[in-house]
Coordinates of C-alpha atoms and ligand atoms in Angstrom, one line a residue:
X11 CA -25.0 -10.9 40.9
X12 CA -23.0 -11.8 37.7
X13 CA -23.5 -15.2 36.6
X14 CA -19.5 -16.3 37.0
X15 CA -20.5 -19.4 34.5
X16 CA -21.1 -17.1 31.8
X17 CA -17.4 -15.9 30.2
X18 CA -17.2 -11.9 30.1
X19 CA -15.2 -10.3 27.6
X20 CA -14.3 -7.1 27.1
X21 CA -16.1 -6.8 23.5
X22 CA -18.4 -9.0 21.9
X23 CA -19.7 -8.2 18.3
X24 CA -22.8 -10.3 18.0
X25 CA -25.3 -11.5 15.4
X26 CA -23.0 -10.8 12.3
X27 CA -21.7 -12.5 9.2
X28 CA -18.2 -13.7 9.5
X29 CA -16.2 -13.8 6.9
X30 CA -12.8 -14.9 8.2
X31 CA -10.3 -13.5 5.7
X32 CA -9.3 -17.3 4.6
X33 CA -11.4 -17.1 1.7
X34 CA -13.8 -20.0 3.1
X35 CA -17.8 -19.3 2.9
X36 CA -19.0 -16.6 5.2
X37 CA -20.9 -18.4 8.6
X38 CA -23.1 -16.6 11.0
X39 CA -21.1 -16.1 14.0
X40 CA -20.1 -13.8 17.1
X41 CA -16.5 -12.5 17.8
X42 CA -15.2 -11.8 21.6
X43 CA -12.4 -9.6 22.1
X44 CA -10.5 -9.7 25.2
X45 CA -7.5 -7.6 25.6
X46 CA -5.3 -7.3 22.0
X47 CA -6.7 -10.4 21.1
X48 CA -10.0 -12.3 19.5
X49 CA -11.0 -15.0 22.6
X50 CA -13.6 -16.7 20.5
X51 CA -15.4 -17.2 17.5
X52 CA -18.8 -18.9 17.2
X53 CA -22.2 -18.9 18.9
X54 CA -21.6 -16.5 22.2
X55 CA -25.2 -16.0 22.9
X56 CA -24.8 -16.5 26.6
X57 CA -21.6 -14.4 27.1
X58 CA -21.5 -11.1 28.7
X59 CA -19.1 -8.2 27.8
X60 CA -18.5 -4.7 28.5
X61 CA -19.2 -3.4 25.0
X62 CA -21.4 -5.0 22.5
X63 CA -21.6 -4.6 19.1
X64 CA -25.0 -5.3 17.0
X65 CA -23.7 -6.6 14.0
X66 CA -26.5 -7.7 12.4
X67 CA -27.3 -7.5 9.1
X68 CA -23.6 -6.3 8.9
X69 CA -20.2 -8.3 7.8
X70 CA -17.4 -9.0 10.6
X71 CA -14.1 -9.1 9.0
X72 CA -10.4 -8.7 9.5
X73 CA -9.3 -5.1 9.3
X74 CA -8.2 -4.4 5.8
X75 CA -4.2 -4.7 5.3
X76 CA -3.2 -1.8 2.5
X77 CA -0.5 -4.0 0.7
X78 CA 0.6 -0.6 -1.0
X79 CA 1.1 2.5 0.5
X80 CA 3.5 5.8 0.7
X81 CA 2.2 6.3 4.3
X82 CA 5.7 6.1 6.1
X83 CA 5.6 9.6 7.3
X84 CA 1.8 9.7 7.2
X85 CA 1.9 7.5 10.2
X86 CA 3.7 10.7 12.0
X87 CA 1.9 13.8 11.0
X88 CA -1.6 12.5 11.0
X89 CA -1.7 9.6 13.5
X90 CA -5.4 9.6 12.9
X91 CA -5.1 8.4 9.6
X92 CA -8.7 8.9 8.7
X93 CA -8.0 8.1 5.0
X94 CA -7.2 4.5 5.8
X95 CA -9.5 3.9 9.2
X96 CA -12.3 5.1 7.1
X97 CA -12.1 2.4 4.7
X98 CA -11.6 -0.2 7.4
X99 CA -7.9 -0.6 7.0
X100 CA -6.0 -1.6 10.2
X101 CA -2.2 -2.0 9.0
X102 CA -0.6 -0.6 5.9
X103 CA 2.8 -1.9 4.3
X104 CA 5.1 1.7 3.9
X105 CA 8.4 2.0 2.2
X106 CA 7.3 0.9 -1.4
X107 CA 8.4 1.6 -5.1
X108 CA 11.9 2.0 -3.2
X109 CA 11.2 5.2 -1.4
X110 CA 11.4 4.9 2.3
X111 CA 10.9 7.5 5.3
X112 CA 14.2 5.7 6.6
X113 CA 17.2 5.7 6.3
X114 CA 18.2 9.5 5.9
X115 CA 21.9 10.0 6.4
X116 CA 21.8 14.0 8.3
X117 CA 23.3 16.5 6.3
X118 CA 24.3 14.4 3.0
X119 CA 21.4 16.1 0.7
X120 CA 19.6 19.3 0.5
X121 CA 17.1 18.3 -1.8
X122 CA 15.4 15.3 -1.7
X123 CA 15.0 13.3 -4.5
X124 CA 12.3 12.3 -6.9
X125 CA 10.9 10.1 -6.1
X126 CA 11.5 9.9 -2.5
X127 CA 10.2 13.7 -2.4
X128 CA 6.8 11.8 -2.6
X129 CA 6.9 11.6 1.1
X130 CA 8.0 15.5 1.6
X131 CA 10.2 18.0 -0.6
X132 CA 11.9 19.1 3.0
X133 CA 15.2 17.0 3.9
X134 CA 14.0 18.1 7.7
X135 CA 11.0 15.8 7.4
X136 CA 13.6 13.1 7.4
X137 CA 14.8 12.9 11.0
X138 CA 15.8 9.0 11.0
X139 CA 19.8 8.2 10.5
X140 CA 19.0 4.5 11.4
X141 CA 15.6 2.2 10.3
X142 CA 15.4 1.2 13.8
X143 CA 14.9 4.5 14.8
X144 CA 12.1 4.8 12.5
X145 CA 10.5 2.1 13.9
X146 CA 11.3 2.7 17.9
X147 CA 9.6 7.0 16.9
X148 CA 6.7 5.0 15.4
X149 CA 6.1 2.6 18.8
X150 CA 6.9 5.6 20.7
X151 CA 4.5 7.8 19.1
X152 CA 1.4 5.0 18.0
X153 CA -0.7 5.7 15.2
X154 CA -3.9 4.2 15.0
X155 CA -3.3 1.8 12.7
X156 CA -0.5 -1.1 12.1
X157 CA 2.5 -0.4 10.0
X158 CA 4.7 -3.1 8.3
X159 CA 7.6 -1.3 6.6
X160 CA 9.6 -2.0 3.8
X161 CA 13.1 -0.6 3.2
X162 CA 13.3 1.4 0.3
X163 CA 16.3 0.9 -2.4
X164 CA 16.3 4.5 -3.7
X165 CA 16.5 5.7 0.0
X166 CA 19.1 3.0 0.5
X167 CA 21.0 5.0 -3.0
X168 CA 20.6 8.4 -1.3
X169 CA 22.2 7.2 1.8
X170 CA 24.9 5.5 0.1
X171 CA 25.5 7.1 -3.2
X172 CA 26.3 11.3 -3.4
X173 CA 25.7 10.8 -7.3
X174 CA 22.7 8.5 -8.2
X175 CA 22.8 8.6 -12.1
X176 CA 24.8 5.9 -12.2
X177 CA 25.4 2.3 -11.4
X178 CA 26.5 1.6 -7.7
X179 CA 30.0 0.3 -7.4
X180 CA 31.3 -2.7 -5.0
X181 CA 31.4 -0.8 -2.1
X182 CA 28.1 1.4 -2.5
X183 CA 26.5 -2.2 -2.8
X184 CA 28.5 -3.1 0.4
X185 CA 27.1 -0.5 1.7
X186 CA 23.4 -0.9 0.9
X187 CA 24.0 -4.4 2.1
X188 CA 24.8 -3.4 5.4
X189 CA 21.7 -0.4 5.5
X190 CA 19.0 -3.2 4.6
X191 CA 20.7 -5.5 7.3
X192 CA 20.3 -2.7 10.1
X193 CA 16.6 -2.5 8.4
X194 CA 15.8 -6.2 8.8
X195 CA 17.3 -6.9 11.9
X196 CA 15.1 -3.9 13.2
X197 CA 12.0 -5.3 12.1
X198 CA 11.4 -4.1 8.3
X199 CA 9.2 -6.9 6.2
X200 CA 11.6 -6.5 3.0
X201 CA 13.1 -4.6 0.1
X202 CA 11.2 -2.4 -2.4
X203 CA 12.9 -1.3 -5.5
X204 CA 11.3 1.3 -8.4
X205 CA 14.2 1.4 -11.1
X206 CA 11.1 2.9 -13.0
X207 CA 12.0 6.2 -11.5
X208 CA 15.3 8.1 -12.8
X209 CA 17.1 7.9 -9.7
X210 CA 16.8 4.0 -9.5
X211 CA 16.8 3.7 -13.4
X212 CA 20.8 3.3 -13.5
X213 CA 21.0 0.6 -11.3
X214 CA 21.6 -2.4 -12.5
X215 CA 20.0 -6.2 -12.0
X216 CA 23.4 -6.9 -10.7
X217 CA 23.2 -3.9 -8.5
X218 CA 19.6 -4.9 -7.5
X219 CA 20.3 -8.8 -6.9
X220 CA 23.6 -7.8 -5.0
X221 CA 21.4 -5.7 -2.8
X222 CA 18.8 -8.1 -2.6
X223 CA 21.1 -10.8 -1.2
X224 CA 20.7 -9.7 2.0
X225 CA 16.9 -10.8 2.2
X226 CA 18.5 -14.4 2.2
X227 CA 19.4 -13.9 5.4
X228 CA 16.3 -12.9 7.4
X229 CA 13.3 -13.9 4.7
X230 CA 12.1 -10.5 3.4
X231 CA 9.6 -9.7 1.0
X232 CA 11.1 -8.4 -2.4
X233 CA 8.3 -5.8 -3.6
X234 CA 8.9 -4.5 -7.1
X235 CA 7.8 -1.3 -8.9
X236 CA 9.1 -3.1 -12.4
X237 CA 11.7 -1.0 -14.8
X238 CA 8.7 -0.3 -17.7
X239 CA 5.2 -1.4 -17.0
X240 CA 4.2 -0.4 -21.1
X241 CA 5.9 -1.6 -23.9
X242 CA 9.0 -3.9 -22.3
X243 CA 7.4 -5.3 -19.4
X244 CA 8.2 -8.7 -20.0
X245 CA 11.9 -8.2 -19.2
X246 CA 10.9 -6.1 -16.5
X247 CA 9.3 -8.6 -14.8
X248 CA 11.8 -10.9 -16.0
X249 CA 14.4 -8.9 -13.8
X250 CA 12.0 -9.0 -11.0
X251 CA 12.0 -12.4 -10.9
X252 CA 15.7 -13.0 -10.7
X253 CA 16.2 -10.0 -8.1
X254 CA 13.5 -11.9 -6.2
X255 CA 15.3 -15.3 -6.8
X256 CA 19.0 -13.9 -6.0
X257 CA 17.2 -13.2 -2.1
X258 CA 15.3 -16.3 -2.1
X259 CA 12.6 -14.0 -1.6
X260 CA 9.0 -13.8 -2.5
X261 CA 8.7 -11.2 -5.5
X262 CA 5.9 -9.2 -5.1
X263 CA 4.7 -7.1 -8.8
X264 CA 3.5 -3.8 -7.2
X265 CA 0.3 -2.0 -8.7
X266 CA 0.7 -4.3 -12.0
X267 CA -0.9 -2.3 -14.7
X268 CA -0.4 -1.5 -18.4
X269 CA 0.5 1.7 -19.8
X270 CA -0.8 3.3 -22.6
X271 CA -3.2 2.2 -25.5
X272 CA -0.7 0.1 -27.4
X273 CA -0.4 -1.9 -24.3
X274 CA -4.0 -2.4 -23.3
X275 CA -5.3 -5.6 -23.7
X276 CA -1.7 -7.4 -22.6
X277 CA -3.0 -8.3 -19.0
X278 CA -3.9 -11.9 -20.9
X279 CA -0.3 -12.5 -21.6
X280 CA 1.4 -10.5 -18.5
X281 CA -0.7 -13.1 -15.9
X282 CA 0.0 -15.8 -17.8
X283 CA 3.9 -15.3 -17.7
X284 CA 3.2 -14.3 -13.8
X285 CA 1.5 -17.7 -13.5
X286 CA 4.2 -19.6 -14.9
X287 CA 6.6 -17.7 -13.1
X288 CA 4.8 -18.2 -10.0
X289 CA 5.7 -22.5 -10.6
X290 CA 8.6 -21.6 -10.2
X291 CA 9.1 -19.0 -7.2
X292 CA 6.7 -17.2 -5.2
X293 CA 5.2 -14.7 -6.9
X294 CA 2.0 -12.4 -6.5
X295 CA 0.8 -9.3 -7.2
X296 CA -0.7 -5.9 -5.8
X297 CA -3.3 -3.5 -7.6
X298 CA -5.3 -1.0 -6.7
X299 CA -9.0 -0.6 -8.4
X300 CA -8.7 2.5 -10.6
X301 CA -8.2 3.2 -14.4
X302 CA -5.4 5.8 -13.6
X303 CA -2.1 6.1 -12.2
X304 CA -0.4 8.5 -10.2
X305 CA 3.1 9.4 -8.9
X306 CA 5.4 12.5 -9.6
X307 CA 4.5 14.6 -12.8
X308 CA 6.7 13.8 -15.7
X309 CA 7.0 14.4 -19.3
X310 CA 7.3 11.0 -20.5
X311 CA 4.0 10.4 -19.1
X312 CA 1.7 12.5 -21.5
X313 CA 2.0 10.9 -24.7
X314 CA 0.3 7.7 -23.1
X315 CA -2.1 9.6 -21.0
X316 CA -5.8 10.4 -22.2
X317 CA -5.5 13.2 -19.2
X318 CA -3.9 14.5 -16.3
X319 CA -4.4 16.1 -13.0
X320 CA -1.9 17.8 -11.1
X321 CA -2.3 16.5 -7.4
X322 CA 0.1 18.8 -6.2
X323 CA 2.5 21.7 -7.2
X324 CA 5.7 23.2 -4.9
X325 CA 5.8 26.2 -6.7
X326 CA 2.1 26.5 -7.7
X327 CA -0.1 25.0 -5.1
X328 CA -3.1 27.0 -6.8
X329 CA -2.8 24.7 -9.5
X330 CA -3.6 21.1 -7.4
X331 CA -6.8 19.9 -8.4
X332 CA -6.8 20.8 -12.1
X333 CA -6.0 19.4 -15.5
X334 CA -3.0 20.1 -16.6
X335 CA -4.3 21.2 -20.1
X336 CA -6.0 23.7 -18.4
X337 CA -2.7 24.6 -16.3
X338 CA -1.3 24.9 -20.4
X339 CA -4.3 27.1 -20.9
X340 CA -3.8 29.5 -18.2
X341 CA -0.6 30.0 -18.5
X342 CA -0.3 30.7 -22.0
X343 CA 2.4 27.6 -22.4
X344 CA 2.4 24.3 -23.6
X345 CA 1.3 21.6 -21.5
X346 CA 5.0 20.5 -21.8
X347 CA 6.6 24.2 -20.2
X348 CA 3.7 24.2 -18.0
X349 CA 5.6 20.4 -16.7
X350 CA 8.3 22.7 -15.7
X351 CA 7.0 25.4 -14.1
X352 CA 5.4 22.9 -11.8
X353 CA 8.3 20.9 -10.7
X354 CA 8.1 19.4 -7.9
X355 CA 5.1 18.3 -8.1
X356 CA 2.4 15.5 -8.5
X357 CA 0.3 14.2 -11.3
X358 CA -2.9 11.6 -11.8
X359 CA -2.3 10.2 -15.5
X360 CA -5.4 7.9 -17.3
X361 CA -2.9 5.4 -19.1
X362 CA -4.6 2.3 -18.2
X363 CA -7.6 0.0 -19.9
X364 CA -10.5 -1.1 -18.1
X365 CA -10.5 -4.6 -18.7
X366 CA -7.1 -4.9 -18.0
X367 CA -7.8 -3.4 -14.4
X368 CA -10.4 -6.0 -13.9
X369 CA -8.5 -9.0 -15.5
X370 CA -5.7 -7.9 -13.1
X371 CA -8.2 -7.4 -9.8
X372 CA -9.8 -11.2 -10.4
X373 CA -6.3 -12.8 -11.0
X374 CA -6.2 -15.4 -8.0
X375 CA -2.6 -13.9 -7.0
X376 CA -3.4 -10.3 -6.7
X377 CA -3.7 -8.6 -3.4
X378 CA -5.1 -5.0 -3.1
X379 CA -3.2 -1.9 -2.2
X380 CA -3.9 2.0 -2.8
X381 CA -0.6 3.2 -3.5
X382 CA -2.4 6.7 -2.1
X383 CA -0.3 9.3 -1.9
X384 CA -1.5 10.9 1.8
X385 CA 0.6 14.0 1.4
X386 CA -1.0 15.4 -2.0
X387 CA -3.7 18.4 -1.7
X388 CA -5.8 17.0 -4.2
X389 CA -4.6 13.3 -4.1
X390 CA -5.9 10.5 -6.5
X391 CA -9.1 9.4 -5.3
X392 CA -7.6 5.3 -4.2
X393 CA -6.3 6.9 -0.9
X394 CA -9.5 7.2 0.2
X395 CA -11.8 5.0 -2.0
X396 CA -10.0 1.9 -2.8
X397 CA -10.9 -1.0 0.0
X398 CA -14.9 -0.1 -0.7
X399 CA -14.5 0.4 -4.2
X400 CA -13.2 -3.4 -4.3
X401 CA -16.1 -4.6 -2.0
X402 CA -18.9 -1.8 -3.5
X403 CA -18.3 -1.8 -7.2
X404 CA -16.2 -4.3 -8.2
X405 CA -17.5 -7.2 -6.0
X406 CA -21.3 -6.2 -5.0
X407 CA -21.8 -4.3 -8.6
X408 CA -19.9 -6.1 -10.9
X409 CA -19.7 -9.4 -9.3
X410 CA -15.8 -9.5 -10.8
X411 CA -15.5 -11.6 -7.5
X412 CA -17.3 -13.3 -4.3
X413 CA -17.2 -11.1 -1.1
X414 CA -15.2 -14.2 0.3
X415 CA -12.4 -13.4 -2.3
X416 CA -12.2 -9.6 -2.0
X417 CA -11.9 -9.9 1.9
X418 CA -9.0 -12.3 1.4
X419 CA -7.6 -10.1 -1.3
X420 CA -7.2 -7.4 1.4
X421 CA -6.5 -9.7 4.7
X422 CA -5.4 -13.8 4.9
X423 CA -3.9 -13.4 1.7
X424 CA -1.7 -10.7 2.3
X425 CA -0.9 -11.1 5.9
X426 CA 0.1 -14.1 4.6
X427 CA 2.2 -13.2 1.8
X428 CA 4.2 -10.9 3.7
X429 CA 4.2 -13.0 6.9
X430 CA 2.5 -10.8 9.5
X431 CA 1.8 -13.0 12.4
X432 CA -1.5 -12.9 14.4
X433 CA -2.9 -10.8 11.0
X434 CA -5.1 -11.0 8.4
X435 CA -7.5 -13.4 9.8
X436 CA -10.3 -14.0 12.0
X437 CA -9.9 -16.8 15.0
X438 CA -9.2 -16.8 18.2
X439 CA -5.4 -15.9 19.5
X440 CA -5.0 -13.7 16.4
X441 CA -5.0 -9.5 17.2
X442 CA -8.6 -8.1 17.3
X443 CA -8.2 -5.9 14.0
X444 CA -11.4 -6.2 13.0
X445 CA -13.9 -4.4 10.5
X446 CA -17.6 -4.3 10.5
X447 CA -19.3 -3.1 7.2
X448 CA -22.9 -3.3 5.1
X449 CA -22.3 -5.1 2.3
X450 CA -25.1 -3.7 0.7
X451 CA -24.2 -0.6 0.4
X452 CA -20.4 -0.2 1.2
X453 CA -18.8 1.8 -1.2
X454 CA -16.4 4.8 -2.2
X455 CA -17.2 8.1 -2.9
X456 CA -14.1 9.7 -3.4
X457 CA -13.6 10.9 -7.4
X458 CA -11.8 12.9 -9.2
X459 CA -13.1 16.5 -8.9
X460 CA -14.1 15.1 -4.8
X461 CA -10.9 13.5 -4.0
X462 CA -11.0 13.4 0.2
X463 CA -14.8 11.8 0.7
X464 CA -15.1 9.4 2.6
X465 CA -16.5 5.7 1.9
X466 CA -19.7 4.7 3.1
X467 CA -20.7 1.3 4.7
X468 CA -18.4 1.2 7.2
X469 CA -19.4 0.4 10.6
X470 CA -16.7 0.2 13.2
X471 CA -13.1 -0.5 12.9
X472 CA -11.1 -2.4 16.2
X473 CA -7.2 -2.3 15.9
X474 CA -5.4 -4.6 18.2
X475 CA -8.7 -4.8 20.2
X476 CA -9.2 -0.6 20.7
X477 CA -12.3 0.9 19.0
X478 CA -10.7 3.1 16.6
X479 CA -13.2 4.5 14.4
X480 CA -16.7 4.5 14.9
X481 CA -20.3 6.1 13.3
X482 CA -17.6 7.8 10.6
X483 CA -15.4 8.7 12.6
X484 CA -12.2 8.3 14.7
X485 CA -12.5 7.7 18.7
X486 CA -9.2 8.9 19.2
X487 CA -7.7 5.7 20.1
X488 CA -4.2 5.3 18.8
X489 CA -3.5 2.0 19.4
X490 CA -1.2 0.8 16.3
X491 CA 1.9 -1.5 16.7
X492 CA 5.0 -1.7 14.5
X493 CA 3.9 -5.1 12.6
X494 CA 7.5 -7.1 12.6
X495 CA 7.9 -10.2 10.3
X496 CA 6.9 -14.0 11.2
X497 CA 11.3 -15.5 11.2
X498 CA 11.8 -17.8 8.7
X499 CA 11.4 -21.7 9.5
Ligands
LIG512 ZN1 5.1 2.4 -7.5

């Protein structure tokens, strides 16, 4: 006869260390899951369940949220999304550095443009006329992890614009105004921008800020891939800031970095102008915990580079994996030709210093995100390495941080940030995404030559209460929701 005193749950995880993604000291403590949601936290010796979980020994955390990511149309062809799962991540923010998988006006392009050709080089990959429709495919179809979207401004260009080496006019701002404003009022978290990338580079801050506007209205985030990120990136951040202030939004610095050797070392004064921004405005950034960069391949990019690796070629898929000097080599052309011959294609460029990668990590504002590009053949190794990496190597090995700080680096402080109700933090009401990892020995073992491996460490991973990936690997269970913005007060 069951003892009707004692509360049953549906899971208990039992005997592990909680650490609650708010940044306070860890606390030995059980977890019960009932339904979507966490029931109660604490000592739950006498409860019953219908799955229990032996955490002991292990960390129980909230599922990791990947601040950063290009996984918009990841979500659809691989709903599995081992990549992320395996690190312990249970939603990830799409749409940034202004490419978005939505919206996609039918018929208006051919090509898609760099850099929105990130996501695919096929305009039939691009199905969505409408955000909402986006979003209602991506509840239709659930992947098995959480998505909060951003609305990117380059996708908002190629659905407004036919010619996007130029400055918008009135009415193509108009225009974008009233595409974000579909976006927002379907659910997207904010507006990304990437004037870094030539077809955003003619827009102006007036075009931005005029764009931007709209986030007054419904209390989006205003992510930023900044204009120059090597030697002007004062006034890129600069213009950040004031696109971010003409929304009354808060301004997040995506994958802040510095490029090339005349710029290493500037971290000291980049986060202190962030800090004293950040009196001012919300402001906080995103990084991911690598010494190189990656995005499409282009030429200005080799001058500051120590190397590069072609992730992936349109033309010459043979070529993914290698260095492009040896690509040069092959061919019989100069590194430079051989830029060419690849196009469209995908790049991993060394361009950044390592103490500016850990100055950057341990700044108080910075929240972690992969940037991993799911769609490359032989990606950069942060699409499948990044989360542990943080926790193995940069917390565990080089003590750059306390595990208390990582976890809320990846959790409370971005669900936070970007407003995600019920996420990001361990207590009871909240949605059961939950992690449960070995702090001794969680860590990445993706690299460069073995891109796809997977991390170590990690037990189990619960999204919205489903067991989603267990004894490395997935269950199945595709229990993701479309992540929609806490409203403004
Ligand atoms: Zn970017």
């Amino acid at each position: 006869m069951p003892d009707t005193a004692q509360p049953h749950y549906d899971i208990l995880i039992r005997g592990g260390t909680l650490v609650d993604g708010t940044g306070a000291p860890r606390r030995a403590a059980d977890l019960a899951i009932r339904g979507q949601r966490i029931v109660a936290v604490g000592d739950l010796a006498a409860a019953g369940a219908e799955l229990v979980i032996d955490a002991s020994g292990k960390v129980v955390a909230p599922g990791f949220i990947d601040s950063h990511t290009h996984d918009d149309r990841y979500l659809i062809v691989d709903p599995a999304m081992p990549a992320k799962l395996s690190q312990g991540v249970t939603t990830v923010v799409t749409g940034n550095c202004g490419l978005s998988q939505a919206p996609w006006i039918p018929g208006k392009r051919t090509e898609v443009p760099a850099p929105i050709n990130l996501l695919s080089t096929d305009a039939a990959d691009f199905p969505f006329a409408t955000f909402r429709a986006y979003l209602e495919n991506l509840e239709r179809h659930p992947a098995a992890v959480n998505a909060a979207c951003l609305v990117g401004h380059t996708s908002l260009r190629a659905a407004a614009m036919d010619d996007l080496d130029r400055p918008a006019n009135d009415a193509e701002i108009a225009h974008m105004q009233d595409l974000l404003r579909e976006a927002m009022q379907a659910g997207a978290i904010g507006l990304s921008t990437g004037t870094a990338y030539p077809t955003a580079m003619p827009a102006t801050t007036e075009e931005l800020m005029g764009v931007a506007q709209v986030l007054r209205e419904y209390g989006g985030i205003y992510a930023s891939h900044i204009r120059d990120e090597a030697d002007h990136i004062f006034a890129a951040l600069d213009e950040a800031f004031a696109v971010g202030a003409a929304g009354q939004a808060p301004v997040l610095v995506s994958h802040h970095k510095l490029i090339g050797p005349k710029n290493h070392g500037r971290s000291v004064q980049t986060l202190a102008h962030i800090a004293a921004a950040a009196e001012r405005q919300p402001v906080r950034l995103d990084a991911y915990p690598y010494v190189a960069g990656s995005t499409i391949l282009r030429k200005d990019r080799l001058a500051v580079s120590s190397r590069v690796i072609v992730t992936k070629s349109a033309p010459l898929p043979q070529y993914a994996g290698w260095d492009l000097d040896k690509i040069a080599e092959d061919m019989g052309v100069t590194p430079e030709e051989a830029v060419d011959a690849l196009q469209p294609a995908g790049a991993i460029y060394f361009i950044m210093d390592e103490r500016d990668v850990e100055r950057i990590l341990a700044y108080p504002g910075t929240m972690i995100g992969s940037d991993g590009m799911p769609h490359d053949p032989a990606p950069h190794p942060r699409l499948w390495g990044t989360f542990p990496r943080v926790l193995g190597y940069y917390c565990r090995e080089m003590q750059l941080f306390t595990l208390e700080e990582a976890v809320h680096k990846m959790t409370g402080m971005t669900a936070g940030y970007f407003g995600l109700p019920g996420r990001g933090v361990l207590k009871p009401d909240n949605y059961a995404d939950v992690v449960v990892f070995d702090p001794a020995t969680i860590a990445d073992t993706a690299t460069w030559s073995s891109p796809t491996r997977q991390a170590q460490g990690i037990d189990c991973v619960l999204v919205n209460g489903a067991m989603a990936w267990r004894d490395g690997q997935s269950t199945g269970s595709r229990t993701g929701s479309v992540v929609r913005p806490r409203q403004p007060a």
